[in-house]
GROMACS .gro file of C-alpha atoms in nm:
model
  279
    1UNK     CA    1  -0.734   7.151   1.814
    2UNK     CA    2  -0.535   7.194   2.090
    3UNK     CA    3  -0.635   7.394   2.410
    4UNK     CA    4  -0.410   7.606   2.620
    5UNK     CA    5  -0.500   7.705   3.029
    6UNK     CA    6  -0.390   8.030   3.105
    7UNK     CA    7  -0.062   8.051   3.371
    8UNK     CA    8  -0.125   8.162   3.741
    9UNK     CA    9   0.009   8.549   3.735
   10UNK     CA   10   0.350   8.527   3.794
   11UNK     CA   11   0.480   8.731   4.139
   12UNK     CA   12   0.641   9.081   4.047
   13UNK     CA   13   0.965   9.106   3.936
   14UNK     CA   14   0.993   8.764   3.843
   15UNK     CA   15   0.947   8.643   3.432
   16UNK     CA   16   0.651   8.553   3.282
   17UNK     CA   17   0.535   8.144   3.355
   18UNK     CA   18   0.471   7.969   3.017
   19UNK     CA   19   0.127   7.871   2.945
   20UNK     CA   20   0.018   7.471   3.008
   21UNK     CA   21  -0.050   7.286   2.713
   22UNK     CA   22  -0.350   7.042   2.820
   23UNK     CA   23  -0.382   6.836   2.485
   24UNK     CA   24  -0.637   6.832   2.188
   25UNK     CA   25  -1.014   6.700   2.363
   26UNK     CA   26  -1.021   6.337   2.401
   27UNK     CA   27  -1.266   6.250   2.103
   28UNK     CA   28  -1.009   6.438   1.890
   29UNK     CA   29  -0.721   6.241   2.025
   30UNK     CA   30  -0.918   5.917   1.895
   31UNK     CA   31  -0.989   6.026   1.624
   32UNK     CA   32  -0.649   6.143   1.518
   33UNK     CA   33  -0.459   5.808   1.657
   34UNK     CA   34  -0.693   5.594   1.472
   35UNK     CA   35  -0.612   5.830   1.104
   36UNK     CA   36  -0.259   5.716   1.231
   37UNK     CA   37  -0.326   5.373   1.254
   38UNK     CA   38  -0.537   5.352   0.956
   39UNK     CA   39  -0.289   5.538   0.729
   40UNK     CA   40  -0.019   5.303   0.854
   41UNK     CA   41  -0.208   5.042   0.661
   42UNK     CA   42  -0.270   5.236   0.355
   43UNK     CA   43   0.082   5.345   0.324
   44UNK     CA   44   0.153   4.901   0.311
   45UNK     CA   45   0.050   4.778  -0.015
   46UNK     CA   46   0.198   4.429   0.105
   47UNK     CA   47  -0.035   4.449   0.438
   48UNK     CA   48  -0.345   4.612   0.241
   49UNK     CA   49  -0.327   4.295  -0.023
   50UNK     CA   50  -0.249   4.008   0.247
   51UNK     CA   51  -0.538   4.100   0.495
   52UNK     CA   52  -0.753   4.085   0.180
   53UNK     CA   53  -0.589   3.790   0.030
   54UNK     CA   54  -0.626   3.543   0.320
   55UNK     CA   55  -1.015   3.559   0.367
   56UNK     CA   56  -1.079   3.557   0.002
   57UNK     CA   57  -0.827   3.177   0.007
   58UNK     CA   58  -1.054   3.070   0.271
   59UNK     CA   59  -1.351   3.107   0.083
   60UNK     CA   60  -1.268   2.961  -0.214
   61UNK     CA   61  -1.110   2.671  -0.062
   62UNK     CA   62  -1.434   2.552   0.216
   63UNK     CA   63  -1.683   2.653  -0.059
   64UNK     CA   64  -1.511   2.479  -0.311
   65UNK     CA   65  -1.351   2.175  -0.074
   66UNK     CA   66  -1.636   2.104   0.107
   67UNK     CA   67  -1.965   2.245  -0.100
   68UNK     CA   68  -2.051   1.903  -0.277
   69UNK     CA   69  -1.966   1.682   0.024
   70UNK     CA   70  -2.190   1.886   0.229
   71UNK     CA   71  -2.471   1.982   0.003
   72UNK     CA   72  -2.677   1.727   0.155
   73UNK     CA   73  -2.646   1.794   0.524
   74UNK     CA   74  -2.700   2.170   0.458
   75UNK     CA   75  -3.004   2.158   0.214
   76UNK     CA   76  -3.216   2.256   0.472
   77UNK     CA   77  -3.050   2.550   0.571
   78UNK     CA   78  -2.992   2.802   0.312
   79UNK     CA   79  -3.033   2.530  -0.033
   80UNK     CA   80  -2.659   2.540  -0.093
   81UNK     CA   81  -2.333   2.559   0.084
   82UNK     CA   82  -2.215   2.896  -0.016
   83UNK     CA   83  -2.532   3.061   0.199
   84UNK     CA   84  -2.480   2.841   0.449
   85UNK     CA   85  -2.086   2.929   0.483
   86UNK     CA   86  -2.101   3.241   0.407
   87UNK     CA   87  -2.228   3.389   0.773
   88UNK     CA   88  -1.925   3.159   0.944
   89UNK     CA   89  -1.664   3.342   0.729
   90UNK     CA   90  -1.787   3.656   0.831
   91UNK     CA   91  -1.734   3.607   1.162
   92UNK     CA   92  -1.418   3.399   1.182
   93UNK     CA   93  -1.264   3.662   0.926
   94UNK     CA   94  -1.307   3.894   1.252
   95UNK     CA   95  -1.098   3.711   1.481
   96UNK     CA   96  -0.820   3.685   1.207
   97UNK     CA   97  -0.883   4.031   1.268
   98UNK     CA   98  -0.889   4.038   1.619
   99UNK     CA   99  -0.578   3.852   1.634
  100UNK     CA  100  -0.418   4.107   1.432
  101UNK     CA  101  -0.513   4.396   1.685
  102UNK     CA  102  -0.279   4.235   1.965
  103UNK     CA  103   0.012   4.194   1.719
  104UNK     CA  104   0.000   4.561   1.554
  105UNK     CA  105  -0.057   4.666   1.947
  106UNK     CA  106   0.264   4.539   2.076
  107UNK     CA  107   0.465   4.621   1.711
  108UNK     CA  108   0.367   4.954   1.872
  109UNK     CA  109   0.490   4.902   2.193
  110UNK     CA  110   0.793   4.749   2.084
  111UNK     CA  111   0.910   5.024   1.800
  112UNK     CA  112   0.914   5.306   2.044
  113UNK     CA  113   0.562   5.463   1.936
  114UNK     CA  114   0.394   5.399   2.272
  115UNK     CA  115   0.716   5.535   2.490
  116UNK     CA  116   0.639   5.841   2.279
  117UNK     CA  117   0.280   5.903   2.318
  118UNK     CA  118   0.365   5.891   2.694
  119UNK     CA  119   0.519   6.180   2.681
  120UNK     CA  120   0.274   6.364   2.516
  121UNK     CA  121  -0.065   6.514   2.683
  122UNK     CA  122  -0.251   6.185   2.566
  123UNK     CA  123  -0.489   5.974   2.719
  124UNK     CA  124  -0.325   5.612   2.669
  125UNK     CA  125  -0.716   5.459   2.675
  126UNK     CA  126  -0.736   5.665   2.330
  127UNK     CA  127  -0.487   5.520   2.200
  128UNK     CA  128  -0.704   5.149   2.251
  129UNK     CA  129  -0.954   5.278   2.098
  130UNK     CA  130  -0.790   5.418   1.809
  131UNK     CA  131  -0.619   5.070   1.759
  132UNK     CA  132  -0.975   4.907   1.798
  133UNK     CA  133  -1.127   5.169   1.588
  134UNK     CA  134  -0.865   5.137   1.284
  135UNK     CA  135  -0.924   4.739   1.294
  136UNK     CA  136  -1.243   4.757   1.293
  137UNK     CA  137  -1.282   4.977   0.987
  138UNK     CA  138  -1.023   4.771   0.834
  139UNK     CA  139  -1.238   4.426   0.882
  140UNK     CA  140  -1.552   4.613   0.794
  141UNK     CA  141  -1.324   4.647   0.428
  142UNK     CA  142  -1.222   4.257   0.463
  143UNK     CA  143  -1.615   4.178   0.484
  144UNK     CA  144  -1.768   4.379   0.234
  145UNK     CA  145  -1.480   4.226  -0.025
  146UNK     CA  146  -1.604   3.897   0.078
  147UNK     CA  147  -1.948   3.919   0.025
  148UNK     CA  148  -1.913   4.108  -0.310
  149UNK     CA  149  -1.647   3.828  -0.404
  150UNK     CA  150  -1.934   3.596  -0.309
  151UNK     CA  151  -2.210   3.708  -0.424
  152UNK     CA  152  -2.045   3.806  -0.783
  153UNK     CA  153  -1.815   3.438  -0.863
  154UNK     CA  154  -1.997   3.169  -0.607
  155UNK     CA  155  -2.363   3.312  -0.625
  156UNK     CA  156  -2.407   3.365  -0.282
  157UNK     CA  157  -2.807   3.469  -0.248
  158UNK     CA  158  -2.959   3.369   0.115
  159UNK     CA  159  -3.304   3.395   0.176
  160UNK     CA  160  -3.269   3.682   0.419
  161UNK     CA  161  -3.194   3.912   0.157
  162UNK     CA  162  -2.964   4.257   0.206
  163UNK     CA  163  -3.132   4.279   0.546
  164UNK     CA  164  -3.037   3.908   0.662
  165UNK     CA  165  -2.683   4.020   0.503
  166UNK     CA  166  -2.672   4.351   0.696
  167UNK     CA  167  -2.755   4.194   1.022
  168UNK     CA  168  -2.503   3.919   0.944
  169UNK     CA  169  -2.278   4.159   0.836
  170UNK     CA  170  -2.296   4.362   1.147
  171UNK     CA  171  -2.324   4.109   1.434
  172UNK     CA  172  -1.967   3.972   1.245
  173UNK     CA  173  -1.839   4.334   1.280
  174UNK     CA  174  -1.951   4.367   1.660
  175UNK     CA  175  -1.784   4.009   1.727
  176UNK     CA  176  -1.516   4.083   1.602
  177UNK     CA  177  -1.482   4.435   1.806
  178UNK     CA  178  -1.515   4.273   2.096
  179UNK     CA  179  -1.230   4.018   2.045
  180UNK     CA  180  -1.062   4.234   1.938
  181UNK     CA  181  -1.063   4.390   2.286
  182UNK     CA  182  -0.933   4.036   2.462
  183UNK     CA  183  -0.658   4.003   2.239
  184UNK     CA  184  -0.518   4.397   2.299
  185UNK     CA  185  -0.609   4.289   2.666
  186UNK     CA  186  -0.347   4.002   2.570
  187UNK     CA  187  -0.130   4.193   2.399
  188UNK     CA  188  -0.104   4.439   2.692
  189UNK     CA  189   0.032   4.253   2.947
  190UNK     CA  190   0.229   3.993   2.715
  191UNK     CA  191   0.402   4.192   2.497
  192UNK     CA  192   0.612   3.971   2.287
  193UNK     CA  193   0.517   3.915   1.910
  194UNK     CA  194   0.598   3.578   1.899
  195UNK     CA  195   0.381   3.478   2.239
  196UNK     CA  196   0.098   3.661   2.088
  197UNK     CA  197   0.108   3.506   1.755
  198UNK     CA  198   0.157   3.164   1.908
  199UNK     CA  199  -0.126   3.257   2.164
  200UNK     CA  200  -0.364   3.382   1.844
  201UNK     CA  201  -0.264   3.028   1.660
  202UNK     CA  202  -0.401   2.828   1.919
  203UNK     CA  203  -0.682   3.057   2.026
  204UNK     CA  204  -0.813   3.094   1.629
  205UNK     CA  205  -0.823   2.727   1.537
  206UNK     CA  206  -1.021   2.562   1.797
  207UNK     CA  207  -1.245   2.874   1.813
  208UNK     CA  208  -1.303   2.803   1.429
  209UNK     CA  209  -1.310   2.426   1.359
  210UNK     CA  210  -1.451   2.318   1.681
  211UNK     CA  211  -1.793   2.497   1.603
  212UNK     CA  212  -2.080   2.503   1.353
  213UNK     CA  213  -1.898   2.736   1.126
  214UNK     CA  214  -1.828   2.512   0.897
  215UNK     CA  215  -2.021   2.192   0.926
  216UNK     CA  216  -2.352   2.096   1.147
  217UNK     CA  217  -2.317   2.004   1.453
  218UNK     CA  218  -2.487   1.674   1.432
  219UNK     CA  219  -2.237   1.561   1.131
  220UNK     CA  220  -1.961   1.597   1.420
  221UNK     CA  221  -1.821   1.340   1.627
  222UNK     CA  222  -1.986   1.292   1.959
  223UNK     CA  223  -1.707   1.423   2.203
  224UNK     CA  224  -1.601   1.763   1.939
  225UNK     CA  225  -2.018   1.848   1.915
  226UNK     CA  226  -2.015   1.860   2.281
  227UNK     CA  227  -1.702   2.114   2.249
  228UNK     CA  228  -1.881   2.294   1.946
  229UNK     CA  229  -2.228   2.370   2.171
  230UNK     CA  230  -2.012   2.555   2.468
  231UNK     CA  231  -1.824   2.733   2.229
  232UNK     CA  232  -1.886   3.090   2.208
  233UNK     CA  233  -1.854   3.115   1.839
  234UNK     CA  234  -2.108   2.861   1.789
  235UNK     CA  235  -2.343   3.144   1.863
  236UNK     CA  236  -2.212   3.424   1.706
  237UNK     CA  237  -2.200   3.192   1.389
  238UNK     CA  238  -2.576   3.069   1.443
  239UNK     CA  239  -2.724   3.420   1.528
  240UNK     CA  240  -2.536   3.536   1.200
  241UNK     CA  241  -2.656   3.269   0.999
  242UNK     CA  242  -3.021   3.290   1.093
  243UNK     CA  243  -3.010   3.589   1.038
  244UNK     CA  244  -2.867   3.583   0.659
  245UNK     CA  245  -3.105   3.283   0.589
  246UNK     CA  246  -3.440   3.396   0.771
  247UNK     CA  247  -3.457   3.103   1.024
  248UNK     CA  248  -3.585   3.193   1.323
  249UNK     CA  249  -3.349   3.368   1.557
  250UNK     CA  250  -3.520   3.283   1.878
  251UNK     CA  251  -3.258   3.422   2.154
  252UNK     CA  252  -2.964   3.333   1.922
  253UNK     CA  253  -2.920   3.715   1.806
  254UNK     CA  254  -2.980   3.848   2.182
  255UNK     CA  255  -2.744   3.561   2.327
  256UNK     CA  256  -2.394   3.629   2.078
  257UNK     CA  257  -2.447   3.988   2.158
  258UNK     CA  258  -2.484   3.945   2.489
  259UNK     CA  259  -2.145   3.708   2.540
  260UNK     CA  260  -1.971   3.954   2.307
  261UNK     CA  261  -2.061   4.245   2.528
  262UNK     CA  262  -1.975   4.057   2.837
  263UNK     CA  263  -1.646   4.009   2.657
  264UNK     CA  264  -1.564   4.348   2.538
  265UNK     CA  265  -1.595   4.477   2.878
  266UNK     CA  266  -1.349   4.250   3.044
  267UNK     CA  267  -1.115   4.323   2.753
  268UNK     CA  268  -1.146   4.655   2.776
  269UNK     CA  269  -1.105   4.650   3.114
  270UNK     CA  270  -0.774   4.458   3.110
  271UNK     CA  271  -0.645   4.606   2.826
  272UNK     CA  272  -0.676   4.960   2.986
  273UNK     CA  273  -0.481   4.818   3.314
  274UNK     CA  274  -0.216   4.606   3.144
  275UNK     CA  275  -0.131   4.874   2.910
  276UNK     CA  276  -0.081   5.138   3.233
  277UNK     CA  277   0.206   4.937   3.342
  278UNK     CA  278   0.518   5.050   3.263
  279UNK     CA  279   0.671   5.019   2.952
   0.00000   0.00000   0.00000
């Protein structure tokens, strides 16, 4: 709803001044720009299908490339591989996701649809938050696909139970939200496609394969566990994980929060200044 402030009184004998249009209230404004984003999605069969496509390859081909040759290095933790995968695919699903956020960001930028909000009564901060808000929802869909896909063809059943999978579920949700935030924060001052794709190829792999996503750590070489224990996926991936199996958490949960708030708030706060320059 939009609000209107009435005009000063106009001196006598002059016309009437037109009344200021101030914009809809901010919360509205989100909540608007991220139906936009989301129905930009929706109206994409090709983008709706691919986003669900590519987790749903990647777990078929670790459960079903690695599950026998690591049965016996992950019977400890979760009895078979699927449980003990599962968590890490939750969370590296979200910076797929994350990823994506930059890219659509600058599409925006590029196409003319940002040059047009700033011309309207719109607070450009909303419009981050929409595009934060829309991916979000849209990995929340990508998740909940993966662990019915899971749970239905591979037997996926950790110990935790629906709360374990909840918890998992959300700490891979908040993760990825707060990635998501670094790579608009990239996207905001880089704004070419190809630099952030390249930038979201090099970023995603290390991130991913240089952790404990997908194999212990102690089954690593010496020099790569060393990366794997510094990187910040490592907890995100074991907080998820205990929780979805019922190992103790000990300050995993509190510490992969903790790192992803710390780097939200930088994103945000780079993504808000990058994106005030000028177009």
């Amino acid at each position: 709803m939009t609000t209107f402030a009435p005009a000063p009184p106009s001196p006598p004998g002059s016309a009437p001044t037109a009344r200021r249009w101030r914009g809809a209230p901010y919360p509205t404004q989100v909540l608007v720009l991220t139906g936009r984003s989301l129905r930009a999605v929706i109206k994409d069969p090709r983008v709706v299908v691919f986003s669900l496509l590519q987790p749903l390859i990647m777990l078929v081909l670790f459960s079903q490339v690695f599950g026998k040759a690591m049965m016996g290095n992950v019977a400890d933790q979760g009895g078979s591989y699927i449980n003990y995968l599962m968590p890490a695919i939750l969370v590296t699903t979200g910076i797929g996701a994350a990823v994506q956020s930059g890219v659509g960001l600058v599409s925006d930028m590029k196409n003319g649809v940002i040059a047009r909000f700033r011309a309207l009564p719109i607070g450009m901060s909303a419009v981050l938050i929409a595009r934060s808000l829309a991916d979000l929802a849209r990995t929340a869909v990508q998740l909940i696909v993966l662990l019915t896909v899971a749970s239905l063809v591979f037997g996926f059943s950790p110990a935790g139970g629906l709360g374990g999978t909840l918890g998992a579920f959300g700490l891979a949700l908040f993760v990825s939200w707060s990635l998501s935030w670094i790579f608009l924060a990239l996207g905001a001052w880089l704004r070419k496609e190809e630099v952030m794709q390249s930038v979201g190829f090099l970023a995603m792999f290390p991130l991913m394969f240089a952790s404990s996503a997908f194999v212990p750590i102690q089954a690593l070489p010496s020099w790569l566990a060393l990366v794997a224990r510094i990187n910040p996926l490592t907890y995100a991936v074991n907080a998820s994980r205990d929780l979805s199996l019922a190992l103790p958490t000990g300050t995993g949960v509190p510490a992969a929060l903790g790192t992803s708030a710390v780097l939200c708030a930088l994103g945000i706060a780079a993504a808000v200044r990058g994106f005030r320059r000028p177009l």
